XYZ file of C-alpha atoms in Angstrom:
706
model
C 15.596 -19.974 -23.362
C 18.373 -18.770 -21.127
C 18.872 -14.956 -21.130
C 22.361 -13.357 -20.811
C 23.785 -10.024 -20.357
C 25.750 -8.679 -23.477
C 28.877 -10.794 -23.575
C 31.348 -9.834 -22.854
C 30.299 -7.142 -20.568
C 31.938 -3.563 -21.420
C 35.516 -3.763 -20.701
C 36.257 -2.378 -17.345
C 32.523 -1.648 -16.428
C 31.189 -2.521 -13.125
C 27.417 -2.322 -14.265
C 25.091 -3.941 -13.685
C 25.234 -4.360 -9.958
C 24.470 -7.958 -8.650
C 25.055 -11.184 -10.316
C 24.793 -11.254 -14.070
C 24.995 -14.441 -16.109
C 27.488 -14.373 -19.059
C 28.204 -17.051 -21.576
C 31.361 -17.950 -19.449
C 30.060 -17.579 -16.138
C 28.582 -14.856 -13.767
C 29.834 -11.225 -13.340
C 29.498 -10.082 -9.802
C 29.284 -6.449 -8.752
C 28.823 -4.840 -5.274
C 28.985 -1.343 -4.028
C 31.553 -1.164 -1.355
C 33.302 1.929 -2.021
C 35.648 2.254 1.427
C 36.303 -1.549 1.350
C 39.823 -2.712 1.171
C 38.938 -6.022 -0.482
C 35.658 -7.929 -1.159
C 35.254 -11.500 -1.783
C 32.530 -13.325 -3.373
C 31.505 -16.496 -1.500
C 30.324 -19.282 -3.602
C 28.263 -21.802 -1.494
C 28.158 -25.507 -2.398
C 26.936 -28.414 0.123
C 26.917 -26.009 2.940
C 30.591 -24.891 2.291
C 32.062 -21.681 0.749
C 34.618 -20.780 -1.653
C 36.153 -17.353 -1.346
C 37.134 -15.515 -4.447
C 38.530 -12.100 -4.455
C 36.856 -9.497 -6.746
C 39.648 -8.068 -8.787
C 38.411 -4.408 -9.754
C 37.071 -1.580 -7.904
C 35.573 1.006 -10.038
C 33.228 3.879 -9.174
C 33.140 2.486 -5.532
C 31.979 -0.923 -6.663
C 33.677 -4.432 -6.590
C 33.510 -6.376 -9.478
C 34.836 -9.315 -11.681
C 33.651 -12.406 -13.753
C 33.804 -15.921 -12.331
C 34.039 -18.505 -15.006
C 31.787 -21.517 -14.662
C 29.167 -20.126 -12.239
C 25.540 -20.700 -13.441
C 22.271 -19.943 -12.515
C 21.041 -21.529 -9.168
C 24.528 -20.884 -7.516
C 24.232 -19.728 -4.126
C 26.557 -16.860 -2.953
C 27.192 -13.879 -0.583
C 30.031 -11.315 0.056
C 32.566 -10.541 2.714
C 33.956 -7.076 3.117
C 37.138 -6.178 4.497
C 38.000 -2.535 5.589
C 38.024 -0.122 8.558
C 36.058 -0.804 11.702
C 35.254 2.442 13.097
C 31.739 2.637 14.327
C 32.022 6.229 15.355
C 32.345 7.092 11.759
C 29.879 4.440 10.652
C 32.398 2.007 9.320
C 31.172 -1.527 10.449
C 33.050 -3.695 7.755
C 33.521 -7.188 9.462
C 35.028 -10.007 7.194
C 33.506 -12.429 9.578
C 30.002 -11.611 8.539
C 28.657 -13.248 5.509
C 26.552 -10.781 3.545
C 23.465 -10.973 1.177
C 23.880 -9.121 -2.086
C 21.810 -5.880 -2.164
C 21.103 -6.546 -5.836
C 20.521 -10.356 -5.670
C 17.314 -11.478 -7.599
C 16.950 -14.345 -5.332
C 17.529 -15.380 -1.667
C 17.117 -18.766 0.155
C 17.144 -19.555 3.471
C 16.400 -18.160 7.023
C 18.295 -16.161 9.835
C 19.810 -18.347 12.506
C 21.286 -17.234 15.945
C 20.827 -13.531 16.622
C 23.920 -13.071 18.251
C 25.962 -14.533 15.416
C 24.621 -11.778 13.086
C 25.911 -9.205 15.092
C 29.030 -7.354 13.702
C 30.203 -6.301 17.141
C 31.358 -8.165 20.156
C 29.623 -8.190 23.471
C 26.881 -5.603 24.293
C 28.445 -2.501 22.977
C 27.823 -1.666 19.321
C 30.835 0.628 19.416
C 33.099 -1.918 21.022
C 35.347 -4.321 19.167
C 34.092 -6.420 16.132
C 32.640 -9.621 16.598
C 34.891 -12.795 15.892
C 31.960 -14.816 15.179
C 31.555 -16.370 11.655
C 27.952 -15.656 10.717
C 27.910 -17.919 7.529
C 25.935 -20.823 9.167
C 23.053 -18.590 10.347
C 22.741 -16.672 7.188
C 20.273 -17.040 4.072
C 21.934 -16.916 0.676
C 21.876 -14.984 -2.575
C 21.189 -17.041 -5.633
C 22.184 -16.249 -9.047
C 19.244 -16.059 -11.202
C 18.103 -15.847 -14.910
C 16.874 -12.193 -15.814
C 13.373 -12.486 -16.697
C 12.421 -10.920 -20.415
C 10.761 -7.436 -20.685
C 7.230 -6.973 -19.899
C 5.022 -4.609 -21.951
C 1.406 -5.276 -21.276
C 0.959 -2.547 -18.410
C -2.741 -1.905 -18.597
C -2.339 1.859 -17.454
C -5.990 2.050 -16.291
C -7.078 5.809 -15.872
C -6.696 6.925 -12.470
C -10.214 8.281 -12.518
C -11.775 4.618 -13.132
C -9.388 2.963 -10.650
C -10.697 1.153 -7.680
C -7.838 -0.345 -5.278
C -7.851 -3.499 -3.142
C -5.177 -3.791 -0.538
C -4.220 -7.512 0.331
C -1.753 -9.658 1.924
C -0.786 -12.549 -0.550
C -0.420 -15.231 2.172
C -3.415 -14.338 4.073
C -5.934 -13.812 1.330
C -6.393 -17.163 -0.263
C -4.836 -19.194 2.782
C -8.204 -20.747 3.555
C -10.279 -20.232 0.203
C -11.896 -23.603 -0.592
C -12.031 -23.128 -4.340
C -8.326 -22.315 -4.685
C -6.116 -25.440 -5.207
C -4.800 -26.578 -1.647
C -1.216 -26.170 -3.177
C -1.742 -22.650 -4.117
C -3.407 -21.290 -1.028
C -1.731 -18.360 0.398
C 0.741 -18.281 -2.526
C 1.128 -16.159 -5.778
C -0.483 -18.810 -7.648
C -3.806 -18.481 -5.409
C -4.024 -14.968 -6.678
C -4.036 -16.319 -10.446
C -6.905 -18.709 -9.379
C -10.100 -18.231 -11.413
C -12.435 -17.824 -8.240
C -10.400 -15.339 -6.994
C -10.318 -13.287 -10.259
C -13.988 -13.493 -10.343
C -14.515 -12.319 -6.887
C -12.218 -9.374 -7.611
C -14.222 -8.676 -10.862
C -17.371 -8.933 -8.958
C -16.933 -6.113 -6.715
C -15.368 -3.820 -9.070
C -11.561 -3.946 -8.221
C -9.320 -2.577 -10.922
C -5.777 -2.963 -9.007
C -4.737 -4.911 -6.162
C -2.258 -3.477 -3.990
C -0.075 -6.299 -2.466
C 1.461 -5.757 1.046
C 5.252 -6.278 0.767
C 6.531 -8.950 -1.674
C 10.194 -7.831 -1.753
C 12.082 -10.746 0.208
C 11.947 -9.832 3.789
C 13.300 -11.171 6.932
C 11.881 -10.754 10.733
C 13.357 -7.945 12.722
C 15.227 -8.851 16.121
C 12.484 -7.460 18.255
C 9.979 -9.852 16.813
C 12.231 -12.922 16.677
C 13.147 -12.445 20.380
C 9.341 -12.962 21.114
C 9.220 -16.110 19.091
C 7.350 -14.284 16.592
C 7.969 -13.537 12.536
C 7.016 -10.497 10.746
C 3.704 -11.425 8.916
C 2.979 -7.937 7.023
C 6.557 -8.004 5.345
C 7.834 -4.365 6.338
C 11.257 -5.581 6.979
C 13.216 -5.776 3.594
C 16.012 -8.123 3.136
C 16.418 -7.378 -0.794
C 14.725 -4.696 -2.975
C 15.178 -7.146 -5.901
C 14.309 -10.526 -4.884
C 10.661 -11.697 -4.792
C 9.748 -12.891 -1.244
C 10.155 -16.816 -1.704
C 7.322 -17.564 1.249
C 4.626 -16.932 -1.255
C 5.898 -19.514 -3.923
C 4.791 -23.149 -3.851
C 8.420 -24.164 -3.572
C 11.703 -22.206 -3.205
C 13.308 -21.282 -6.620
C 9.766 -20.885 -8.205
C 9.019 -17.353 -7.068
C 9.914 -15.391 -9.911
C 8.062 -17.477 -12.461
C 4.946 -17.842 -9.932
C 4.824 -14.132 -9.498
C 5.052 -13.276 -13.313
C 2.421 -15.985 -13.785
C 0.129 -13.991 -11.117
C 0.635 -10.684 -12.704
C -0.094 -12.089 -16.099
C -3.390 -13.617 -14.694
C -4.367 -10.456 -13.048
C -3.729 -8.535 -16.328
C -5.841 -10.905 -18.560
C -8.588 -10.108 -15.775
C -8.160 -6.248 -16.393
C -6.681 -5.985 -12.812
C -3.342 -3.825 -12.398
C -0.837 -4.792 -9.758
C 0.493 -2.171 -7.242
C 3.177 -3.071 -4.637
C 3.555 -1.698 -1.231
C 7.273 -1.112 -1.347
C 9.405 -0.365 1.880
C 12.353 1.673 0.567
C 12.569 3.827 3.944
C 14.280 1.416 6.212
C 15.627 -2.306 6.058
C 15.468 -5.339 8.310
C 19.020 -4.526 9.991
C 17.167 -2.278 12.560
C 19.484 0.071 14.474
C 23.297 -0.261 14.834
C 22.462 -2.807 17.831
C 20.807 -4.879 15.259
C 22.143 -7.629 12.822
C 24.407 -7.009 9.900
C 23.045 -8.999 6.849
C 23.885 -6.772 4.125
C 23.976 -3.142 3.482
C 25.583 -2.085 7.032
C 28.501 -4.348 6.193
C 29.179 -3.210 2.806
C 28.704 0.527 3.005
C 26.810 1.849 6.304
C 27.418 5.476 5.743
C 26.355 5.475 2.109
C 22.938 3.296 2.800
C 21.898 4.929 6.106
C 21.352 8.193 7.628
C 23.733 8.429 10.712
C 24.481 11.214 13.201
C 27.831 12.556 13.834
C 28.372 9.700 16.214
C 27.595 6.875 13.888
C 24.212 6.165 15.342
C 20.941 5.509 13.139
C 18.947 8.421 12.595
C 15.531 6.913 13.166
C 12.476 8.741 11.470
C 10.572 5.336 10.431
C 10.238 4.098 13.805
C 12.123 0.719 12.661
C 15.565 1.531 13.951
C 17.175 2.869 10.752
C 16.349 5.289 7.828
C 17.600 4.709 4.422
C 19.579 7.946 2.982
C 17.606 8.776 0.000
C 19.944 11.726 -0.712
C 22.780 9.025 -1.260
C 23.593 8.178 -4.938
C 23.983 4.636 -4.135
C 20.483 4.668 -2.712
C 18.849 6.658 -5.421
C 20.421 4.111 -7.805
C 19.421 1.044 -5.738
C 15.901 2.260 -5.549
C 15.391 3.205 -8.987
C 16.788 -0.152 -10.423
C 14.543 -1.933 -8.055
C 11.547 -0.041 -9.292
C 12.501 -0.508 -13.079
C 13.201 -4.219 -12.403
C 9.579 -4.978 -10.818
C 8.005 -2.539 -13.482
C 9.817 -3.365 -16.719
C 10.664 -7.153 -15.981
C 7.907 -8.614 -13.618
C 5.058 -6.595 -15.033
C 4.004 -4.524 -11.979
C 1.894 -1.435 -12.794
C 2.431 0.819 -9.770
C 4.032 1.290 -6.402
C 2.626 2.418 -3.046
C 5.781 3.940 -1.022
C 5.555 3.086 2.701
C 6.344 6.097 4.931
C 7.223 8.114 1.653
C 8.034 11.206 3.435
C 11.535 9.572 4.758
C 12.310 9.562 1.226
C 12.267 13.225 0.748
C 14.143 13.946 4.223
C 17.798 13.885 5.332
C 19.176 14.577 8.664
C 17.687 17.791 9.870
C 16.424 18.938 6.387
C 12.669 19.584 5.876
C 10.782 17.370 3.402
C 11.447 18.434 -0.104
C 9.260 17.215 -2.816
C 12.038 17.848 -5.303
C 14.341 15.732 -3.169
C 16.926 13.533 -5.331
C 15.103 10.094 -5.182
C 11.651 11.547 -5.645
C 12.647 13.575 -8.561
C 14.638 10.643 -10.196
C 11.458 8.448 -9.878
C 9.250 10.812 -11.551
C 11.887 11.783 -14.254
C 12.449 8.196 -15.186
C 10.851 7.549 -18.727
C 9.680 4.238 -17.551
C 8.566 5.031 -14.010
C 6.529 8.134 -14.655
C 3.999 5.898 -16.616
C 3.476 3.702 -13.573
C 1.069 4.458 -10.675
C 2.901 6.317 -8.017
C 1.270 6.296 -4.510
C 2.944 7.918 -1.397
C 2.071 7.436 2.383
C 2.879 10.804 3.019
C 4.066 10.509 6.612
C 6.914 8.868 8.684
C 7.158 8.424 12.418
C 7.732 12.142 13.282
C 5.613 15.122 13.214
C 7.921 16.829 10.814
C 7.149 14.006 8.352
C 3.363 14.612 8.074
C 3.238 15.875 4.493
C -0.433 14.925 3.374
C -0.941 17.047 0.045
C 2.783 18.162 -0.478
C 4.147 15.363 -2.809
C 4.878 16.222 -6.464
C 2.380 16.509 -9.167
C 2.700 12.970 -10.531
C 1.972 11.315 -6.999
C -1.209 10.076 -5.467
C -1.521 9.961 -1.818
C -2.929 7.875 1.092
C -5.601 10.353 2.317
C -5.709 9.841 6.033
C -7.901 12.806 6.595
C -10.698 11.052 4.581
C -10.430 7.928 6.747
C -10.639 10.047 9.997
C -13.428 12.362 8.811
C -15.608 9.871 7.302
C -15.185 7.423 10.440
C -16.157 10.431 12.746
C -19.121 11.721 10.738
C -20.590 8.174 10.882
C -19.905 8.102 14.558
C -21.915 11.183 15.026
C -19.157 13.505 16.060
C -18.026 15.238 12.942
C -19.397 18.219 11.174
C -20.717 18.524 7.392
C -17.932 20.965 6.258
C -15.264 18.380 6.717
C -17.490 15.500 5.108
C -18.125 17.797 2.281
C -14.522 18.211 1.540
C -13.822 14.618 1.519
C -16.812 13.827 -0.684
C -15.495 16.271 -3.231
C -11.987 15.104 -3.375
C -10.254 17.008 -0.700
C -9.470 19.922 -3.012
C -7.719 21.939 -0.119
C -5.087 19.252 -0.066
C -4.848 18.235 -3.661
C -6.198 21.142 -5.805
C -2.757 22.722 -6.574
C -2.416 21.733 -10.317
C -3.436 17.969 -9.280
C -6.272 15.903 -9.807
C -9.020 14.325 -7.383
C -7.780 10.975 -8.016
C -4.615 12.191 -6.182
C -6.549 11.387 -3.156
C -6.458 7.689 -2.248
C -9.594 7.671 -0.169
C -9.816 4.699 2.370
C -11.909 3.899 5.552
C -9.560 0.805 6.541
C -6.309 -0.352 5.613
C -3.926 -3.209 6.896
C -2.524 -0.879 9.417
C -5.644 -0.577 11.838
C -8.988 -2.126 12.482
C -10.909 -4.094 9.741
C -14.127 -2.632 8.768
C -15.950 -5.425 11.020
C -13.687 -4.634 13.843
C -14.101 -0.744 13.586
C -17.783 -1.098 14.314
C -17.295 -3.703 16.947
C -14.582 -2.540 19.248
C -13.696 0.490 20.873
C -10.315 -0.346 22.083
C -7.468 -2.247 20.296
C -6.777 -5.831 21.509
C -3.222 -6.567 20.486
C -2.112 -8.869 23.261
C -1.188 -11.554 20.725
C 1.575 -9.183 19.393
C 3.635 -9.606 22.714
C 4.056 -6.049 23.237
C 1.929 -5.525 26.091
C -0.446 -3.382 24.301
C 1.908 -0.895 23.598
C 1.833 -1.259 19.793
C -0.968 0.082 17.391
C -2.779 3.600 17.410
C -5.116 4.574 20.056
C -6.830 6.954 17.879
C -9.265 4.642 16.031
C -12.256 6.716 16.024
C -14.163 3.342 16.353
C -17.402 2.434 18.194
C -18.653 -0.822 19.275
C -22.530 -0.236 19.537
C -22.676 -0.974 22.979
C -20.989 -4.309 23.112
C -17.028 -4.730 22.960
C -16.387 -7.730 20.562
C -18.545 -10.320 19.312
C -22.366 -10.032 19.936
C -25.585 -12.247 19.476
C -27.878 -9.123 20.159
C -29.804 -8.639 16.766
C -30.039 -5.020 17.596
C -26.218 -4.812 17.965
C -25.641 -6.843 14.738
C -28.072 -4.572 12.883
C -26.426 -1.386 13.927
C -22.935 -2.828 13.116
C -23.875 -3.872 9.770
C -25.890 -0.598 8.870
C -22.864 1.510 10.185
C -20.272 -0.744 8.018
C -22.625 -0.268 4.779
C -22.690 3.386 5.380
C -18.791 3.565 5.512
C -18.478 1.431 2.273
C -21.097 3.551 0.387
C -19.331 6.932 1.364
C -15.902 5.441 0.378
C -17.018 4.303 -3.167
C -19.297 7.005 -3.843
C -16.846 9.799 -2.907
C -14.648 11.635 -5.625
C -11.106 10.501 -5.588
C -9.515 7.099 -5.786
C -11.190 4.506 -3.361
C -8.975 1.884 -1.797
C -10.750 -1.342 -0.191
C -9.035 -3.476 2.283
C -9.090 -7.092 1.557
C -11.926 -9.161 3.575
C -13.794 -6.073 4.326
C -16.590 -7.162 2.054
C -17.099 -10.496 3.648
C -16.774 -9.145 7.267
C -13.274 -10.266 8.187
C -12.258 -9.824 11.727
C -9.024 -9.717 13.603
C -10.572 -9.862 16.998
C -10.000 -6.251 17.757
C -6.152 -6.346 17.060
C -5.377 -3.094 15.067
C -1.582 -4.098 14.457
C -1.710 -7.658 12.971
C 1.974 -7.325 11.762
C 3.346 -10.613 13.465
C 2.370 -14.156 14.104
C 3.830 -17.158 15.825
C 7.418 -17.703 14.360
C 6.106 -21.457 12.985
C 2.431 -20.450 12.230
C 1.412 -21.735 8.889
C -0.179 -19.367 6.412
C -3.555 -20.620 7.085
C -3.391 -19.709 10.669
C -1.795 -16.367 9.909
C -4.741 -13.750 10.055
C -6.463 -15.640 7.151
C -9.889 -14.559 5.679
C -12.634 -16.863 6.462
C -14.193 -17.202 3.193
C -16.529 -20.238 4.069
C -18.079 -18.218 6.945
C -18.006 -14.790 5.003
C -20.826 -12.427 4.656
C -21.688 -13.095 0.856
C -24.684 -10.654 1.151
C -22.144 -7.876 2.105
C -20.067 -8.782 -0.890
C -23.094 -8.443 -3.040
C -23.585 -5.122 -1.659
C -20.005 -3.828 -2.454
C -20.563 -5.281 -5.921
C -23.820 -3.199 -6.492
C -21.717 0.103 -5.259
C -18.877 -0.795 -7.531
C -21.293 -1.149 -10.492
C -23.079 2.116 -9.653
C -19.587 3.923 -9.548
C -18.656 2.500 -12.927
C -22.033 3.545 -14.303
C -21.869 7.067 -13.170
C -18.947 9.413 -14.593
C -20.359 12.008 -12.460
C -19.177 10.129 -9.349
C -15.707 9.473 -10.620
C -14.842 13.031 -11.746
C -11.291 13.549 -13.260
C -11.249 17.076 -12.182
C -12.183 19.231 -8.993
C -15.677 20.874 -8.848
C -14.299 24.077 -7.449
C -17.719 25.427 -8.069
C -17.059 25.765 -11.953
C -19.945 26.916 -13.950
C -20.993 23.986 -16.263
C -22.203 24.762 -20.003
C -25.701 25.360 -18.900
C -24.433 28.279 -16.674
C -25.149 26.361 -13.508
C -22.745 25.223 -10.643
C -21.287 21.735 -10.985
C -21.967 21.021 -7.121
C -24.625 22.258 -4.653
C -25.051 21.235 -1.113
C -28.286 20.842 0.652
C -29.200 20.118 4.305
C -31.899 17.984 5.920
C -34.696 20.376 5.215
C -33.571 20.437 1.343
C -32.526 24.121 1.419
C -28.981 24.831 0.027
C -26.494 25.447 2.961
C -25.745 29.025 3.724
C -22.664 30.204 6.013
C -24.761 29.857 9.202
C -25.655 26.251 8.238
C -22.120 25.282 7.347
C -21.050 26.016 10.802
C -23.746 24.601 12.694
C -21.777 21.476 14.035
C -24.872 19.690 15.221
C -25.986 18.995 11.636
C -25.789 15.247 10.664
C -27.139 15.235 7.376
C -25.653 16.228 4.034
C -26.856 16.223 0.256
C -24.799 16.688 -2.465
C -26.195 17.498 -5.981
C -23.693 16.753 -8.547
C -24.244 18.289 -12.146
C -23.563 16.119 -15.193
C -23.380 18.757 -17.890
C -19.532 19.179 -17.412
C -18.158 15.780 -16.451
C -14.565 15.672 -17.694
C -13.456 11.984 -18.061
C -10.124 10.776 -19.087
C -11.737 8.284 -21.551
C -14.243 9.309 -24.250
C -17.017 7.019 -22.921
C -19.251 9.561 -21.042
C -22.866 8.461 -21.980
C -24.758 11.467 -23.453
C -27.968 10.239 -21.489
C -25.988 10.170 -18.165
C -27.674 12.156 -15.411
C -26.954 14.483 -12.695
C -27.076 12.641 -9.080
C -28.257 13.769 -5.660
C -26.256 12.029 -2.740
C -28.058 11.986 0.536
C -25.803 11.073 3.629
C -27.487 10.960 6.984
C -25.772 10.018 10.254
C -28.495 10.644 12.658
C -31.432 8.555 14.064
C -34.623 7.971 12.182
C -35.662 11.285 10.552
C -37.640 12.517 7.759
C -35.270 14.273 4.876
C -36.622 16.810 2.339
C -34.765 15.937 -0.823
C -32.632 18.910 -2.294
C -32.337 19.851 -5.662
C -31.302 23.203 -7.605
C -34.166 25.756 -8.390
C -33.251 25.421 -12.129
C -33.884 21.532 -12.276
C -37.221 20.512 -13.704
C -37.472 16.746 -13.307
C -37.757 13.830 -10.923
C -35.417 11.991 -8.662
C -35.110 8.174 -9.390
C -33.804 6.080 -6.433
C -30.819 3.901 -7.451
C -29.320 3.106 -4.059
C -30.083 2.810 -0.288
C -27.517 1.807 2.072
C -29.953 0.758 4.843
C -30.827 -2.179 2.769
C -28.298 -5.407 3.076
C -27.923 -5.378 -0.607
C -28.171 -1.592 -1.236
C -31.587 -1.915 -3.002
C -34.053 1.140 -2.675
C -37.190 0.723 -0.879
C -38.974 2.531 -3.530
C -38.269 2.378 -7.233
C -40.807 5.102 -8.474
C -39.278 8.338 -9.232
C -40.271 11.100 -6.626
C -40.545 14.832 -6.783
C -37.813 17.082 -5.417
C -38.816 18.442 -1.978
C -40.171 15.115 -1.198
C -39.867 13.813 2.161
C -37.976 10.614 2.217
C -38.101 8.690 5.841
C -34.980 7.140 7.008
C -34.744 4.717 9.809
C -31.387 5.570 10.973
C -27.829 6.213 9.546
C -28.232 5.938 5.724
C -26.835 6.819 2.432
C -29.107 7.690 -0.595
C -28.199 7.960 -4.181
C -30.868 9.406 -6.935
C -30.455 9.977 -10.443
C -31.883 13.187 -11.631
C -34.270 12.504 -14.518
C -35.332 15.582 -16.591
C -38.895 15.826 -17.545
C -39.461 15.066 -21.248
C -41.125 17.693 -23.203
């Protein structure tokens, strides 16, 4: 059944923005406050019919065109001042996408035709080239019905899995060929089975807002693969649909299937910049309608770039606040998305020359919205500048990517980090998030799309980004990685064993730490990118099956089983996924909830904490005051001892508090390829356990029966 807006729309109202079907036609509305005239351009058989929008209300040009139905392609042309020094770049020769379009169709053509200026000077005369033949089209669509089946999995129980829709299933042998690399591929039962097997409760999808490759990438014969180059904040990316026009329905099918499997959907959203790059870049939408209203510009009309992508959205602009909140509500309320990870989120709390403000207009509007405040909100708490690094400084309702966890854990297992920093990360990074927030505000990760995969982290000391065409200038130099003696692939059994052991220790640390763990898709099967730590682009004509695909056929199923065991252990033990910080609080028994020991089984004193040569840390986690968001804590649940040893073979004396009267039951051993303890019999505290190298051990504390 086709859905319409209220018909007729309220007399004189410009809302909603975008193309809204009515019973008589379609109502078009676009924000262009300084335009003198705006035309909606209807496209049929490669030709356009231009129609003036008759009304201008609240800075919005709007009007209804009778007879226009779903599927109609369209765009806009804006007439007005050409004064680049004041940011005015309206040029009616440029065909513009609707910023609120629910669908877009087509590709970019000649790069020169997309420029709004003539010649090589962005401040020169306006271009006389009509961009119509070189632009995608907006498409009138049918509004999906509301979605109300959000899972709202408690944060303390959440395990996130970051994946790329195209790469993830592109070569999966058990996914129907026509669904590989598509939204429907994620709905395939073998994929759902795999996600459930390894304990995933939420998938975090790299950008699925419709995107177009930026000029610098296109000029090298490449295309943007990750999708951090947004062309529409409302349209679902059509490249992951089985055919153009099916993307909304197939996205909804994917979301419903994941929900039915108990898995939430989180989107990586790029509201900090757009695909239009700097003022020297193309004009495809926002710049041609209201550049000063959408972008941060300096006094000379140049883009203020704190994103490293050429432009920065002005999140202090009412038009931008409205656009982004409308976009979030659309994906949450109409397409069933459960949460959002905000790329370079610090840029959303900053404007020209003003320090970051966690109560900035956009950030406040999001958390105050009755719908959005129930979604999972995750900030990447930095941008491309030093001032933008704001880890720990977002508001109370936000979780944040914790890069300190990533770096400190990597360094510990490389043998060059002290136990003080490791202890902080294991316990939820309280110094960062302890001000009226919960441990799950720390989204812990060791790897992410941006950087080495886990397999590459233990196989390469240097990035190998030649395929990106930037002569190795792209991608971070600070990887805290190691190659175990050989750069890249190796058949040496000792090297292979050391790498595998290292990877397992990293995974165990991630999944047994307090906070919200995030896994990178493919790490559990040994996915490699050949040492590329910035795999954001591929050849322009590369099919999805050749665009950084996961190798499921040759994948390491034993490692996947290891991760599955870790996930089951985490789920079974509320003490390992606490919803409140330890903070040294006394339990109902009067004992501390967390005690730290060294390799000798003795509690760490001040001197021990500051001995940077130590490579062994033991954590006693008391169970008697576990505070879970759910009412499911097993009364028979036990306390735990975690042992993390990053040194060579050594004997470790197991620690336990003096008040504990019981035994320690082995539950996990990362030195085994499947995480199985070498000995299953319970042992006494102070017993010496021999390790053969870097190892994570977990023991259940069993009180003696009287």
